[in-house]
Coordinates of C-alpha atoms and ligand atoms in Angstrom, one line a residue:
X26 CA 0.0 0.0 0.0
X27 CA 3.0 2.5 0.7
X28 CA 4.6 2.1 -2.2
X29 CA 1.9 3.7 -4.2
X30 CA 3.3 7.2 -1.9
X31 CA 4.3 10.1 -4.6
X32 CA 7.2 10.6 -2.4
X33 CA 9.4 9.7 0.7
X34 CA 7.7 12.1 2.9
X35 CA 4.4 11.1 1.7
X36 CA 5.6 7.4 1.9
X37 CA 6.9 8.1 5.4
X38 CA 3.7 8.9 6.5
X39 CA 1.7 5.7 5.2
X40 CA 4.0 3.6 6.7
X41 CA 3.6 5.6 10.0
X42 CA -0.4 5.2 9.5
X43 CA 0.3 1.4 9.1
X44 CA 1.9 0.9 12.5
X45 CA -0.7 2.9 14.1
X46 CA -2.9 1.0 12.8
X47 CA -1.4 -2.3 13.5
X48 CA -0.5 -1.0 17.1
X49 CA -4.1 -0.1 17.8
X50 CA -5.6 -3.1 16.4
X51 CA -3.2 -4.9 18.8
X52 CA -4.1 -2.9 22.0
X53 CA -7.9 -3.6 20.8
X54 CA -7.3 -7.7 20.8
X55 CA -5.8 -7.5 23.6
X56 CA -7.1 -4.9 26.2
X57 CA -10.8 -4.7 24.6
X58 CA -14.1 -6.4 23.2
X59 CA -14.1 -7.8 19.5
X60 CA -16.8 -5.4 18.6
X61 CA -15.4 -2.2 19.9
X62 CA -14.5 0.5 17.5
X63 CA -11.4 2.6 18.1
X64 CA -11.1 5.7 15.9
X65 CA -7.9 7.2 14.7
X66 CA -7.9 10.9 14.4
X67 CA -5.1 13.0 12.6
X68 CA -3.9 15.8 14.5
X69 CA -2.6 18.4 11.7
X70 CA -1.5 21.5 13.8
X71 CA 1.1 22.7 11.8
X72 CA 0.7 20.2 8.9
X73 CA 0.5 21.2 5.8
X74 CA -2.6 20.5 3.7
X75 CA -0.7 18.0 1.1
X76 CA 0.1 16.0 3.8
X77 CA -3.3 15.9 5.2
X78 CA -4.9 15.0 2.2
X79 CA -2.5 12.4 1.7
X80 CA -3.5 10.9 5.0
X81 CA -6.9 11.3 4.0
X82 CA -6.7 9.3 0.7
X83 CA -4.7 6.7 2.7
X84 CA -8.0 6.0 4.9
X85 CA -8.4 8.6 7.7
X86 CA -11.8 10.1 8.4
X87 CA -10.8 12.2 10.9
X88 CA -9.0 15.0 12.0
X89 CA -8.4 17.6 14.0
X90 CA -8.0 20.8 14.5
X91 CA -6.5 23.4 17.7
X92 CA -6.1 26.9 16.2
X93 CA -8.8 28.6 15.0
X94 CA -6.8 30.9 12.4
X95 CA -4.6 28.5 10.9
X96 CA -7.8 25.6 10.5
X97 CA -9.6 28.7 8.6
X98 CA -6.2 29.3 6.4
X99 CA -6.6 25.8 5.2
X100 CA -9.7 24.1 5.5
X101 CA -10.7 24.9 1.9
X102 CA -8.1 22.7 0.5
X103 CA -9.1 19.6 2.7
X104 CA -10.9 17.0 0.9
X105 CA -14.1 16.5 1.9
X106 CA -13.9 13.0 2.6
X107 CA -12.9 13.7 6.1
X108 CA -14.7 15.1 9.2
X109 CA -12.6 17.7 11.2
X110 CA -13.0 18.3 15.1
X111 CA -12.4 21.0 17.5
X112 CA -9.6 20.1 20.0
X113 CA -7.5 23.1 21.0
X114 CA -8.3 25.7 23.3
X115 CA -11.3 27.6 22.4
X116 CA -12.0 31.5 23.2
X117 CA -15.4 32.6 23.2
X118 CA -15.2 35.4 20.2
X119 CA -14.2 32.3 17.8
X120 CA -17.1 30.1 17.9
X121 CA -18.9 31.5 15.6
X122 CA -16.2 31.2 13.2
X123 CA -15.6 27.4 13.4
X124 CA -19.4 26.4 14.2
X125 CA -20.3 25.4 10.7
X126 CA -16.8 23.9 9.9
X127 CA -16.5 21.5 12.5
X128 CA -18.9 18.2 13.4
X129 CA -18.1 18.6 17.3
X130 CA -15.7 20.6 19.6
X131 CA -13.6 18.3 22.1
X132 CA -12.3 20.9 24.3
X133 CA -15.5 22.4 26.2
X134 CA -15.0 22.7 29.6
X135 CA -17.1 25.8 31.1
X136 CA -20.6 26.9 31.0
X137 CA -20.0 30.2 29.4
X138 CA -18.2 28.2 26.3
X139 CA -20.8 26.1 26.0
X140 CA -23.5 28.6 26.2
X141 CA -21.9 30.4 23.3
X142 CA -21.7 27.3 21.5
X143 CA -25.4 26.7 22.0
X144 CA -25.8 30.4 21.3
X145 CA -23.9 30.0 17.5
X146 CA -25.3 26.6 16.4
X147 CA -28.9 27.9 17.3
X148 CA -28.6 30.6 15.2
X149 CA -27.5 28.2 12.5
X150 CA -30.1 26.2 12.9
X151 CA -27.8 22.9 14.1
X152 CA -26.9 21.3 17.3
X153 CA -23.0 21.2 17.9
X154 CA -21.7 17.7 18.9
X155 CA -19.1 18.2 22.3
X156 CA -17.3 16.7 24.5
X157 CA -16.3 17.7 28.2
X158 CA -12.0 18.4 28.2
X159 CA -11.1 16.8 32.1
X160 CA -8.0 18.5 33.5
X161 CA -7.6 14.5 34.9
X162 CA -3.5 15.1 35.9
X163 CA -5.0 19.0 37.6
X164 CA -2.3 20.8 35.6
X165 CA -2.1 24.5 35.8
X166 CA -1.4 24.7 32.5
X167 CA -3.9 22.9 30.9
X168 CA -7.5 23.8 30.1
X169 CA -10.2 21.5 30.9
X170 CA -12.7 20.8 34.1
X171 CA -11.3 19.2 37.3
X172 CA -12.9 16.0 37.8
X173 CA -14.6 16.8 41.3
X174 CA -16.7 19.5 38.9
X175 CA -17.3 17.4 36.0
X176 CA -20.7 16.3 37.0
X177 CA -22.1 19.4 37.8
X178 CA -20.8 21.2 34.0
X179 CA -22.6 18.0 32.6
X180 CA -25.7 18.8 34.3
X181 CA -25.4 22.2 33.0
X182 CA -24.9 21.2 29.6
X183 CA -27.7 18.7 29.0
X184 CA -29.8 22.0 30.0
X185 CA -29.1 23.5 26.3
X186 CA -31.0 22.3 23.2
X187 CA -28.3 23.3 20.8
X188 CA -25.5 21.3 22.1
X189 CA -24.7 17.7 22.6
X190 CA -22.2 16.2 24.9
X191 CA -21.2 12.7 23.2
X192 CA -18.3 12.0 26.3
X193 CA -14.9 13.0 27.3
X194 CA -12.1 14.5 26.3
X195 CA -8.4 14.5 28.1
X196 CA -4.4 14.7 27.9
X197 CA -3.0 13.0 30.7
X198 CA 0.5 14.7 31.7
X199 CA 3.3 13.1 29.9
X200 CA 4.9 10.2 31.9
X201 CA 1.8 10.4 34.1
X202 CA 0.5 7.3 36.0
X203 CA -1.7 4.5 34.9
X204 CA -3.7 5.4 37.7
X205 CA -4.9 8.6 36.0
X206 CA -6.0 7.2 32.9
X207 CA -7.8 4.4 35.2
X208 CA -9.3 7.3 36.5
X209 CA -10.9 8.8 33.1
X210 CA -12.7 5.8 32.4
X211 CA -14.3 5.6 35.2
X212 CA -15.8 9.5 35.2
X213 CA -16.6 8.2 31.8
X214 CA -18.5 5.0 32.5
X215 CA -19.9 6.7 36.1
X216 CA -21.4 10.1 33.7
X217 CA -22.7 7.4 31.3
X218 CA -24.5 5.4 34.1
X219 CA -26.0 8.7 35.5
X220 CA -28.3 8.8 32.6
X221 CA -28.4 12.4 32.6
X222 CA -31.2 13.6 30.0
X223 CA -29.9 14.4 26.5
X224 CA -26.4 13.1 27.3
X225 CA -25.2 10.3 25.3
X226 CA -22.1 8.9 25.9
X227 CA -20.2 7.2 23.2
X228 CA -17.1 8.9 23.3
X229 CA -14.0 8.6 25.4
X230 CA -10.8 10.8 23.5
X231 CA -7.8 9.9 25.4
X232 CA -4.1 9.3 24.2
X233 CA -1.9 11.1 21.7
X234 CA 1.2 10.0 19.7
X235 CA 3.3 8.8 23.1
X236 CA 0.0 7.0 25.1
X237 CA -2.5 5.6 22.8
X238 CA -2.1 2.1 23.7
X239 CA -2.0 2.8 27.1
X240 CA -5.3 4.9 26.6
X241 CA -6.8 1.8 24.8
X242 CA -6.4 -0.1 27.7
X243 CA -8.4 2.4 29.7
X244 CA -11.4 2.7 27.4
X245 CA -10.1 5.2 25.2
X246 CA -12.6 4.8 21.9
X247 CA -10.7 7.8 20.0
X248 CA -7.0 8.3 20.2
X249 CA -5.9 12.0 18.4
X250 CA -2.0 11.2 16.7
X251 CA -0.4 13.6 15.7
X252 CA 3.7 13.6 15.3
X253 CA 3.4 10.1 15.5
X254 CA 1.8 10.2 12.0
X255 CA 3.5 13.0 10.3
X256 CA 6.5 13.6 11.8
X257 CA 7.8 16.0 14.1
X258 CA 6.1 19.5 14.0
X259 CA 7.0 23.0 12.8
X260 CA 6.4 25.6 15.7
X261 CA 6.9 28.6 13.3
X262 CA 3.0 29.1 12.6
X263 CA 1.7 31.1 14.7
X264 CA -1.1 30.8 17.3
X265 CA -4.5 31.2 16.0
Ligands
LIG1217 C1 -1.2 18.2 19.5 C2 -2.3 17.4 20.1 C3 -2.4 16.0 20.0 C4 -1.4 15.2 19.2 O1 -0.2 15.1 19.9 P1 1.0 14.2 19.4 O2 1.8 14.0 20.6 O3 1.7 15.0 18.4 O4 0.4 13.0 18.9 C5 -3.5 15.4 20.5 N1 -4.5 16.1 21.2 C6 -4.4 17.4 21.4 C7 -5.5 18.1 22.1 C8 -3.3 18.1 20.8 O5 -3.2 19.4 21.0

């Protein structure tokens, strides 16, 4: 399948997508049931749009996005084939730039976001797929909700028509202890079990590049990859 790659970086990156696969499908046989299905996202931050595509034409549905400007700058080139997501940080003001171009945001983790979410896809006549970013390893760095206040933002969520909540979202700190990702799965599965009216959990997105079989292990249904699949990134675009 690689060696129908137009070139060595191209190439590079198929045979990246066939480990990832092959690793995933392994953590699935041996950590999960034989009818669960584990999604693959693309993380392109950075990534330029030929790359993308080529990840795209080599199977991936899904990708996704963190920076508001640069996903605008290139979104017109990406084929259509694939679905992109919402995972970075999110301000406020930029919602109603990315509410149409998006089929859900990952990283929602206060009321006031997710009331100007509700606000934006209502006035587009759509309701806005999300999930709820956990700050599971409390870092001060990080955006998401602590775990102690997850409930509560979920029961303050399912109170607006115009969004969704479809699970969890986190990033466990790097080198951080099974324990935590232990942890996620079980908000997840204890949120699902609360049967909170129009909630529906189907989503757990946990583990990037350096994790995802670990996350596997722990329930994780979508794992977001992104220098493991195209390489090491290029910091020089800016912040969006
Ligand atoms: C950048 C990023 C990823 C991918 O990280 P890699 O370590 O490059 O795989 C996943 N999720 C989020 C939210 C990110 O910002």
């Amino acid at each position: 399948m690689c060696s129908q790659a137009a070139n060595p970086m191209m190439s590079q990156v198929c045979q990246n997508l066939e480990r990832i696969r092959y690793n995933v499908e392994n953590a699935r046989t041996k950590y999960r049931s034989v009818n669960e299905k584990i999604d693959i996202m693309a993380v392109t931050k950075t990534v330029d749009t030929e790359k993308i595509n080529f990840a795209v034409e080599s199977g991936i549905t899904l990708l996704g996005e963190n920076r508001v400007q640069e996903f605008l700058s290139k979104k017109d080139e990406y084929l259509l084939e694939a679905q992109v997501h919402f995972i970075g940080h999110l301000q406020t003001n930029k919602v109603k730039y990315i509410i149409n171009e998006v089929t859900m945001i990952q990283s929602v983790d206060s009321v006031r976001l997710i009331s100007e979410i509700n606000r934006q896809a209502e006035k587009n006549g759509r309701i806005m797929d999300i999930l709820l970013e956990v700050n599971i390893g409390l870092e001060q760095s990080k955006s998401g909700v602590s775990a102690q206040k997850l409930k509560e933002l979920a029961l303050q969520a399912a109170e607006y028509k115009n969004v969704h909540v479809r699970g969890l979202m986190a990033i466990p700190p790097i080198g951080a202890d099974e324990s935590l990702y232990a942890e996620m799965n079980e908000l997840y599965h204890k949120l699902d079990e609360s049967n909170i009216d129009g909630i529906d959990m189907d989503i757990l997105s946990m583990g990037m590049s350096g994790d995802y079989e670990l996350a596997i292990k722990h329930g994780s249904n979508l794992v977001r990859i992104g220098t493991g699949l195209f390489g090491a990134r290029n910091y020089n675009i800016t912040e969006g």
